[in-house]
Tab-separated table of C-alpha atoms in Angstrom:
chain	number	residue	atom	x	y	z
A	1	UNK	CA	-31.439	-72.908	59.026
A	2	UNK	CA	-29.180	-69.947	57.818
A	3	UNK	CA	-30.963	-68.328	54.873
A	4	UNK	CA	-28.894	-65.303	54.349
A	5	UNK	CA	-30.898	-63.052	51.252
A	6	UNK	CA	-34.074	-63.016	50.442
A	7	UNK	CA	-36.115	-65.338	47.758
A	8	UNK	CA	-37.639	-63.166	45.069
A	9	UNK	CA	-40.910	-62.270	46.824
A	10	UNK	CA	-39.979	-62.651	49.819
A	11	UNK	CA	-41.826	-60.093	52.935
A	12	UNK	CA	-38.694	-59.379	55.425
A	13	UNK	CA	-39.827	-56.780	58.636
A	14	UNK	CA	-37.841	-54.000	58.896
A	15	UNK	CA	-38.781	-53.416	61.811
A	16	UNK	CA	-36.335	-54.193	64.583
A	17	UNK	CA	-37.074	-57.324	66.688
A	18	UNK	CA	-37.938	-56.548	70.543
A	19	UNK	CA	-36.275	-58.449	73.659
A	20	UNK	CA	-39.774	-58.592	76.087
A	21	UNK	CA	-38.139	-62.280	77.554
A	22	UNK	CA	-35.204	-64.505	78.522
A	23	UNK	CA	-34.570	-68.444	77.318
A	24	UNK	CA	-31.890	-69.838	78.847
A	25	UNK	CA	-30.203	-73.138	77.129
A	26	UNK	CA	-30.507	-75.559	79.320
A	27	UNK	CA	-28.513	-78.338	76.965
A	28	UNK	CA	-27.203	-79.479	73.784
A	29	UNK	CA	-28.830	-81.596	71.025
A	30	UNK	CA	-26.629	-84.025	69.655
A	31	UNK	CA	-28.134	-84.991	66.273
A	32	UNK	CA	-26.028	-86.699	63.038
A	33	UNK	CA	-26.512	-83.817	60.594
A	34	UNK	CA	-23.432	-81.515	61.155
A	35	UNK	CA	-24.406	-79.347	58.321
A	36	UNK	CA	-28.199	-77.526	57.367
A	37	UNK	CA	-28.278	-80.055	53.857
A	38	UNK	CA	-27.866	-83.211	55.773
A	39	UNK	CA	-31.126	-82.141	58.020
A	40	UNK	CA	-34.303	-84.235	57.192
A	41	UNK	CA	-37.179	-82.383	56.298
A	42	UNK	CA	-39.155	-83.653	59.672
A	43	UNK	CA	-37.910	-86.324	62.030
A	44	UNK	CA	-39.003	-89.544	61.449
A	45	UNK	CA	-39.747	-91.238	64.707
A	46	UNK	CA	-37.859	-94.599	63.313
A	47	UNK	CA	-34.687	-92.308	62.030
A	48	UNK	CA	-31.101	-92.367	63.730
A	49	UNK	CA	-30.753	-92.509	67.092
A	50	UNK	CA	-30.510	-88.102	68.296
A	51	UNK	CA	-29.450	-87.393	72.355
A	52	UNK	CA	-30.652	-84.726	74.493
A	53	UNK	CA	-27.829	-84.044	76.714
A	54	UNK	CA	-29.138	-82.083	79.961
A	55	UNK	CA	-26.892	-79.445	81.321
A	56	UNK	CA	-26.350	-80.953	84.905
A	57	UNK	CA	-28.219	-79.081	86.805
A	58	UNK	CA	-31.479	-79.814	85.427
A	59	UNK	CA	-31.336	-83.952	85.818
A	60	UNK	CA	-33.768	-83.918	88.987
A	61	UNK	CA	-36.570	-82.684	86.101
A	62	UNK	CA	-36.357	-85.358	84.789
A	63	UNK	CA	-37.700	-88.111	87.438
A	64	UNK	CA	-40.439	-89.855	85.487
A	65	UNK	CA	-39.878	-89.279	82.412
A	66	UNK	CA	-39.318	-92.874	81.405
A	67	UNK	CA	-43.598	-93.477	81.723
A	68	UNK	CA	-43.404	-91.775	78.537
A	69	UNK	CA	-43.379	-93.217	75.291
A	70	UNK	CA	-43.249	-89.424	73.391
A	71	UNK	CA	-41.825	-86.190	74.487
A	72	UNK	CA	-42.371	-82.911	72.404
A	73	UNK	CA	-39.082	-81.256	72.103
A	74	UNK	CA	-38.421	-77.576	72.116
A	75	UNK	CA	-34.838	-76.690	70.920
A	76	UNK	CA	-33.720	-72.750	69.865
A	77	UNK	CA	-32.706	-72.187	65.635
A	78	UNK	CA	-29.869	-70.826	66.583
A	79	UNK	CA	-29.178	-69.979	62.968
A	80	UNK	CA	-31.844	-68.836	61.589
A	81	UNK	CA	-32.857	-65.782	60.261
A	82	UNK	CA	-36.181	-63.991	62.525
A	83	UNK	CA	-37.732	-61.116	59.922
A	84	UNK	CA	-39.349	-63.272	56.975
A	85	UNK	CA	-42.880	-62.564	57.145
A	86	UNK	CA	-43.311	-64.496	53.306
A	87	UNK	CA	-41.087	-67.094	52.867
A	88	UNK	CA	-41.256	-68.718	48.829
A	89	UNK	CA	-39.745	-72.663	50.474
A	90	UNK	CA	-39.413	-73.419	46.088
A	91	UNK	CA	-37.633	-70.253	45.457
A	92	UNK	CA	-40.271	-69.757	42.654
A	93	UNK	CA	-41.723	-66.182	43.510
A	94	UNK	CA	-44.907	-67.697	45.390
A	95	UNK	CA	-45.091	-66.621	49.086
A	96	UNK	CA	-46.755	-68.464	51.764
A	97	UNK	CA	-46.559	-66.390	55.434
A	98	UNK	CA	-43.913	-67.247	57.559
A	99	UNK	CA	-47.241	-68.545	60.246
A	100	UNK	CA	-48.255	-70.875	56.880
A	101	UNK	CA	-45.286	-72.758	56.952
A	102	UNK	CA	-43.161	-75.079	59.807
A	103	UNK	CA	-39.405	-73.044	58.700
A	104	UNK	CA	-37.322	-72.601	60.704
A	105	UNK	CA	-36.999	-69.558	60.006
A	106	UNK	CA	-39.469	-66.977	62.269
A	107	UNK	CA	-40.352	-64.091	64.139
A	108	UNK	CA	-39.067	-66.694	67.292
A	109	UNK	CA	-37.289	-69.594	66.399
A	110	UNK	CA	-38.108	-72.154	67.963
A	111	UNK	CA	-38.441	-75.991	66.847
A	112	UNK	CA	-41.094	-78.370	68.630
A	113	UNK	CA	-40.537	-81.616	67.720
A	114	UNK	CA	-42.217	-85.198	68.651
A	115	UNK	CA	-40.398	-87.875	69.694
A	116	UNK	CA	-39.929	-91.076	70.508
A	117	UNK	CA	-37.781	-91.726	73.915
A	118	UNK	CA	-35.766	-95.010	73.469
A	119	UNK	CA	-33.484	-95.028	76.709
A	120	UNK	CA	-32.465	-92.531	78.970
A	121	UNK	CA	-28.420	-92.638	80.329
A	122	UNK	CA	-28.027	-90.217	83.535
A	123	UNK	CA	-28.407	-86.943	82.043
A	124	UNK	CA	-28.704	-88.015	78.353
A	125	UNK	CA	-31.704	-88.907	76.855
A	126	UNK	CA	-31.430	-90.865	73.970
A	127	UNK	CA	-34.356	-90.475	71.165
A	128	UNK	CA	-35.870	-90.672	67.681
A	129	UNK	CA	-37.480	-88.318	65.470
A	130	UNK	CA	-35.692	-85.193	65.644
A	131	UNK	CA	-34.655	-83.491	62.240
A	132	UNK	CA	-32.348	-80.355	63.904
A	133	UNK	CA	-28.411	-79.929	63.785
A	134	UNK	CA	-26.431	-81.109	65.908
A	135	UNK	CA	-25.250	-79.426	69.013
A	136	UNK	CA	-28.700	-76.981	68.525
A	137	UNK	CA	-29.586	-75.613	72.395
A	138	UNK	CA	-32.153	-77.231	74.141
A	139	UNK	CA	-34.948	-75.286	75.811
A	140	UNK	CA	-37.851	-77.772	76.847
A	141	UNK	CA	-38.570	-81.398	77.341
A	142	UNK	CA	-42.804	-82.098	78.108
A	143	UNK	CA	-44.760	-85.080	77.617
A	144	UNK	CA	-45.998	-85.886	74.569
A	145	UNK	CA	-49.672	-84.364	74.662
A	146	UNK	CA	-51.824	-87.157	73.439
A	147	UNK	CA	-50.501	-89.464	75.992
A	148	UNK	CA	-50.132	-87.521	78.764
A	149	UNK	CA	-52.663	-87.211	81.470
A	150	UNK	CA	-52.961	-84.128	84.231
A	151	UNK	CA	-51.894	-85.365	87.564
A	152	UNK	CA	-53.284	-81.907	89.907
A	153	UNK	CA	-56.341	-82.106	91.205
A	154	UNK	CA	-59.646	-80.789	89.586
A	155	UNK	CA	-59.531	-76.943	89.944
A	156	UNK	CA	-61.252	-74.489	92.912
A	157	UNK	CA	-59.435	-75.991	96.203
A	158	UNK	CA	-56.203	-76.225	94.122
A	159	UNK	CA	-53.636	-73.595	93.812
A	160	UNK	CA	-50.934	-74.966	90.825
B	1	UNK	CA	-49.540	-69.987	86.916
B	2	UNK	CA	-47.915	-67.814	89.816
B	3	UNK	CA	-46.916	-70.017	92.456
B	4	UNK	CA	-44.835	-68.807	94.833
B	5	UNK	CA	-43.866	-70.610	97.587
B	6	UNK	CA	-42.168	-74.172	97.188
B	7	UNK	CA	-44.196	-77.188	98.372
B	8	UNK	CA	-42.802	-80.005	100.668
B	9	UNK	CA	-40.174	-82.108	98.671
B	10	UNK	CA	-40.362	-79.753	95.863
B	11	UNK	CA	-36.597	-79.351	94.582
B	12	UNK	CA	-36.071	-75.959	93.677
B	13	UNK	CA	-33.107	-74.993	90.720
B	14	UNK	CA	-30.765	-72.586	93.113
B	15	UNK	CA	-28.589	-71.953	89.937
B	16	UNK	CA	-29.315	-67.984	88.458
B	17	UNK	CA	-31.555	-68.319	85.427
B	18	UNK	CA	-28.982	-67.253	82.067
B	19	UNK	CA	-30.027	-65.106	79.612
B	20	UNK	CA	-28.680	-66.775	76.115
B	21	UNK	CA	-31.245	-65.633	73.197
B	22	UNK	CA	-34.306	-63.304	73.996
B	23	UNK	CA	-37.870	-63.495	72.671
B	24	UNK	CA	-40.216	-61.056	71.196
B	25	UNK	CA	-43.962	-61.040	71.699
B	26	UNK	CA	-46.079	-61.251	68.638
B	27	UNK	CA	-49.283	-60.391	69.693
B	28	UNK	CA	-51.556	-61.119	72.708
B	29	UNK	CA	-54.556	-64.379	74.088
B	30	UNK	CA	-57.775	-63.146	74.341
B	31	UNK	CA	-59.302	-66.241	76.676
B	32	UNK	CA	-62.675	-66.188	79.109
B	33	UNK	CA	-60.161	-67.582	82.281
B	34	UNK	CA	-58.954	-64.186	83.884
B	35	UNK	CA	-58.010	-65.661	86.557
B	36	UNK	CA	-55.641	-68.826	87.002
B	37	UNK	CA	-58.270	-70.899	89.056
B	38	UNK	CA	-60.286	-70.395	85.442
B	39	UNK	CA	-57.788	-72.014	83.216
B	40	UNK	CA	-58.836	-74.923	82.703
B	41	UNK	CA	-56.253	-78.009	82.762
B	42	UNK	CA	-55.631	-78.596	78.967
B	43	UNK	CA	-58.046	-77.019	76.576
B	44	UNK	CA	-60.606	-79.049	74.313
B	45	UNK	CA	-61.234	-78.266	70.642
B	46	UNK	CA	-64.880	-77.803	71.310
B	47	UNK	CA	-63.916	-75.374	74.056
B	48	UNK	CA	-64.684	-71.565	74.179
B	49	UNK	CA	-63.879	-69.553	71.072
B	50	UNK	CA	-60.452	-67.452	71.725
B	51	UNK	CA	-58.717	-64.871	69.965
B	52	UNK	CA	-55.313	-64.599	69.223
B	53	UNK	CA	-54.772	-61.268	68.106
B	54	UNK	CA	-51.563	-60.557	66.427
B	55	UNK	CA	-49.227	-57.127	66.496
B	56	UNK	CA	-50.197	-55.233	62.635
B	57	UNK	CA	-46.335	-55.691	61.643
B	58	UNK	CA	-46.918	-59.150	61.493
B	59	UNK	CA	-49.972	-59.708	59.755
B	60	UNK	CA	-48.472	-60.621	56.377
B	61	UNK	CA	-46.978	-63.871	57.565
B	62	UNK	CA	-51.038	-65.032	57.788
B	63	UNK	CA	-50.957	-65.368	53.523
B	64	UNK	CA	-52.406	-69.124	53.830
B	65	UNK	CA	-53.371	-70.388	57.352
B	66	UNK	CA	-56.551	-70.123	56.244
B	67	UNK	CA	-55.359	-73.572	54.593
B	68	UNK	CA	-55.215	-75.491	58.458
B	69	UNK	CA	-57.934	-75.983	60.462
B	70	UNK	CA	-55.430	-76.992	63.297
B	71	UNK	CA	-52.845	-74.883	64.515
B	72	UNK	CA	-49.773	-74.763	67.362
B	73	UNK	CA	-49.815	-71.883	69.425
B	74	UNK	CA	-46.784	-71.301	71.267
B	75	UNK	CA	-46.857	-68.121	74.149
B	76	UNK	CA	-45.002	-67.403	76.699
B	77	UNK	CA	-46.541	-68.070	80.446
B	78	UNK	CA	-45.980	-64.943	81.885
B	79	UNK	CA	-46.979	-65.785	85.405
B	80	UNK	CA	-44.277	-68.916	85.902
B	81	UNK	CA	-41.866	-69.429	88.268
B	82	UNK	CA	-38.985	-71.392	86.553
B	83	UNK	CA	-37.483	-72.542	89.469
B	84	UNK	CA	-38.441	-76.056	90.147
B	85	UNK	CA	-37.235	-78.509	89.414
B	86	UNK	CA	-39.203	-81.287	90.885
B	87	UNK	CA	-43.050	-80.261	91.497
B	88	UNK	CA	-45.708	-81.912	93.531
B	89	UNK	CA	-49.036	-81.331	91.588
B	90	UNK	CA	-51.484	-82.749	94.489
B	91	UNK	CA	-48.939	-81.358	97.306
B	92	UNK	CA	-48.809	-84.798	98.686
B	93	UNK	CA	-45.403	-84.584	98.988
B	94	UNK	CA	-44.666	-87.141	96.337
B	95	UNK	CA	-43.218	-85.274	93.330
B	96	UNK	CA	-42.609	-84.796	89.672
B	97	UNK	CA	-39.725	-83.829	87.246
B	98	UNK	CA	-40.273	-80.461	85.833
B	99	UNK	CA	-39.729	-82.324	82.249
B	100	UNK	CA	-42.561	-85.235	82.567
B	101	UNK	CA	-44.889	-82.558	83.246
B	102	UNK	CA	-47.389	-80.117	81.268
B	103	UNK	CA	-46.585	-77.477	84.197
B	104	UNK	CA	-46.682	-74.092	83.106
B	105	UNK	CA	-43.607	-73.993	86.155
B	106	UNK	CA	-40.711	-74.975	83.888
B	107	UNK	CA	-37.456	-73.729	82.854
B	108	UNK	CA	-38.212	-71.675	79.947
B	109	UNK	CA	-41.782	-71.155	80.671
B	110	UNK	CA	-43.226	-71.819	76.561
B	111	UNK	CA	-46.516	-73.366	76.656
B	112	UNK	CA	-47.540	-75.075	73.840
B	113	UNK	CA	-51.546	-75.948	72.673
B	114	UNK	CA	-52.790	-77.343	69.470
B	115	UNK	CA	-55.846	-75.646	68.157
B	116	UNK	CA	-58.572	-75.555	65.937
B	117	UNK	CA	-58.886	-72.433	63.541
B	118	UNK	CA	-62.332	-71.358	62.747
B	119	UNK	CA	-61.953	-68.018	61.285
B	120	UNK	CA	-59.189	-65.445	61.047
B	121	UNK	CA	-60.485	-61.145	61.149
B	122	UNK	CA	-57.733	-59.430	60.072
B	123	UNK	CA	-55.106	-59.407	62.658
B	124	UNK	CA	-57.254	-61.858	64.402
B	125	UNK	CA	-57.392	-66.140	64.324
B	126	UNK	CA	-60.567	-67.006	66.248
B	127	UNK	CA	-59.186	-70.700	67.594
B	128	UNK	CA	-60.589	-73.230	69.901
B	129	UNK	CA	-58.296	-75.100	72.518
B	130	UNK	CA	-56.880	-73.053	75.047
B	131	UNK	CA	-56.505	-73.100	77.924
B	132	UNK	CA	-54.047	-70.129	78.990
B	133	UNK	CA	-55.445	-67.235	81.083
B	134	UNK	CA	-56.297	-64.001	79.290
B	135	UNK	CA	-53.171	-61.588	78.139
B	136	UNK	CA	-50.932	-64.085	77.809
B	137	UNK	CA	-48.149	-62.788	74.912
B	138	UNK	CA	-47.871	-64.788	71.404
B	139	UNK	CA	-44.707	-66.353	70.215
B	140	UNK	CA	-45.316	-68.041	67.686
B	141	UNK	CA	-48.014	-69.777	65.677
B	142	UNK	CA	-47.272	-72.784	63.344
B	143	UNK	CA	-49.405	-75.166	61.269
B	144	UNK	CA	-49.853	-78.012	63.335
B	145	UNK	CA	-47.974	-81.681	62.001
B	146	UNK	CA	-50.047	-84.122	61.208
B	147	UNK	CA	-51.784	-81.708	58.605
B	148	UNK	CA	-49.001	-80.260	57.164
B	149	UNK	CA	-47.113	-81.650	54.025
B	150	UNK	CA	-43.776	-79.862	53.196
B	151	UNK	CA	-43.036	-77.200	50.593
B	152	UNK	CA	-39.831	-77.016	49.817
B	153	UNK	CA	-38.605	-79.480	47.231
B	154	UNK	CA	-36.350	-82.053	48.776
B	155	UNK	CA	-33.079	-81.146	49.903
B	156	UNK	CA	-29.149	-81.887	47.869
B	157	UNK	CA	-30.017	-78.964	45.333
B	158	UNK	CA	-32.541	-76.588	47.999
B	159	UNK	CA	-31.204	-74.325	50.611
B	160	UNK	CA	-33.938	-73.730	53.050
């Protein structure tokens, strides 16, 4: 997450980051992973319980969430550098493009995880399947695509 | 995408948006959908060809992308309001929480679509499966989770 020095062969983007839009943190993710080395490479749906703690103002937006077993969680990888264009995951001088990796190091450090919803406790969702650091900022919760049925009527007359 | 007035029963967040982090647009998405009414509710993997046009500086980050048939595309829903906590997709006064919908209207208007990669032409990826408006800003490309094998070695000795 917080790699500071490029490895052999890695390509750094030397252009300045251009801030085109702003993200608000809507809560925080609590996991058992308090250091980067503790984070698994990919979360497991039968892994440990983790918690998604929403800011109180967003609790009304959870209405109906209990219908879904699987959710997509979007979060901000707050410890990641953003300027690597090619990375060498094995530090062997062989590089892969950032967009061909799911590494946390990317121009917009946004992680997407599919989780299993275990239960809701007020502003808190207990879930399984996360692999991010404890205290990672939360940016979105969506029903997972496959289990989701569009609610809006067909287009033309509609204005969703 | 660009709903201006809340419908009956919808709940608006009256707190001011707090800008906690910044997103950079790394390219633009070209689709046949030039008005909101033309956008399908969900993209289809056998739908029309769409194009993902990267800014030139990010082209090196595509190295290795051709290995993947499916990609996750993240984009900024630039025409969406961000303050609806509960929405009424059918305009019938019955509301659902924003986090139990995949509506473009959300606190952080980020869309995630799974697409099929058809081919790469320099800075352009031709894909199928998008449902967003033409000229939607691009924010990330990732290999789709299921087809992705972690490249880095096991943890402990490693510092990805």
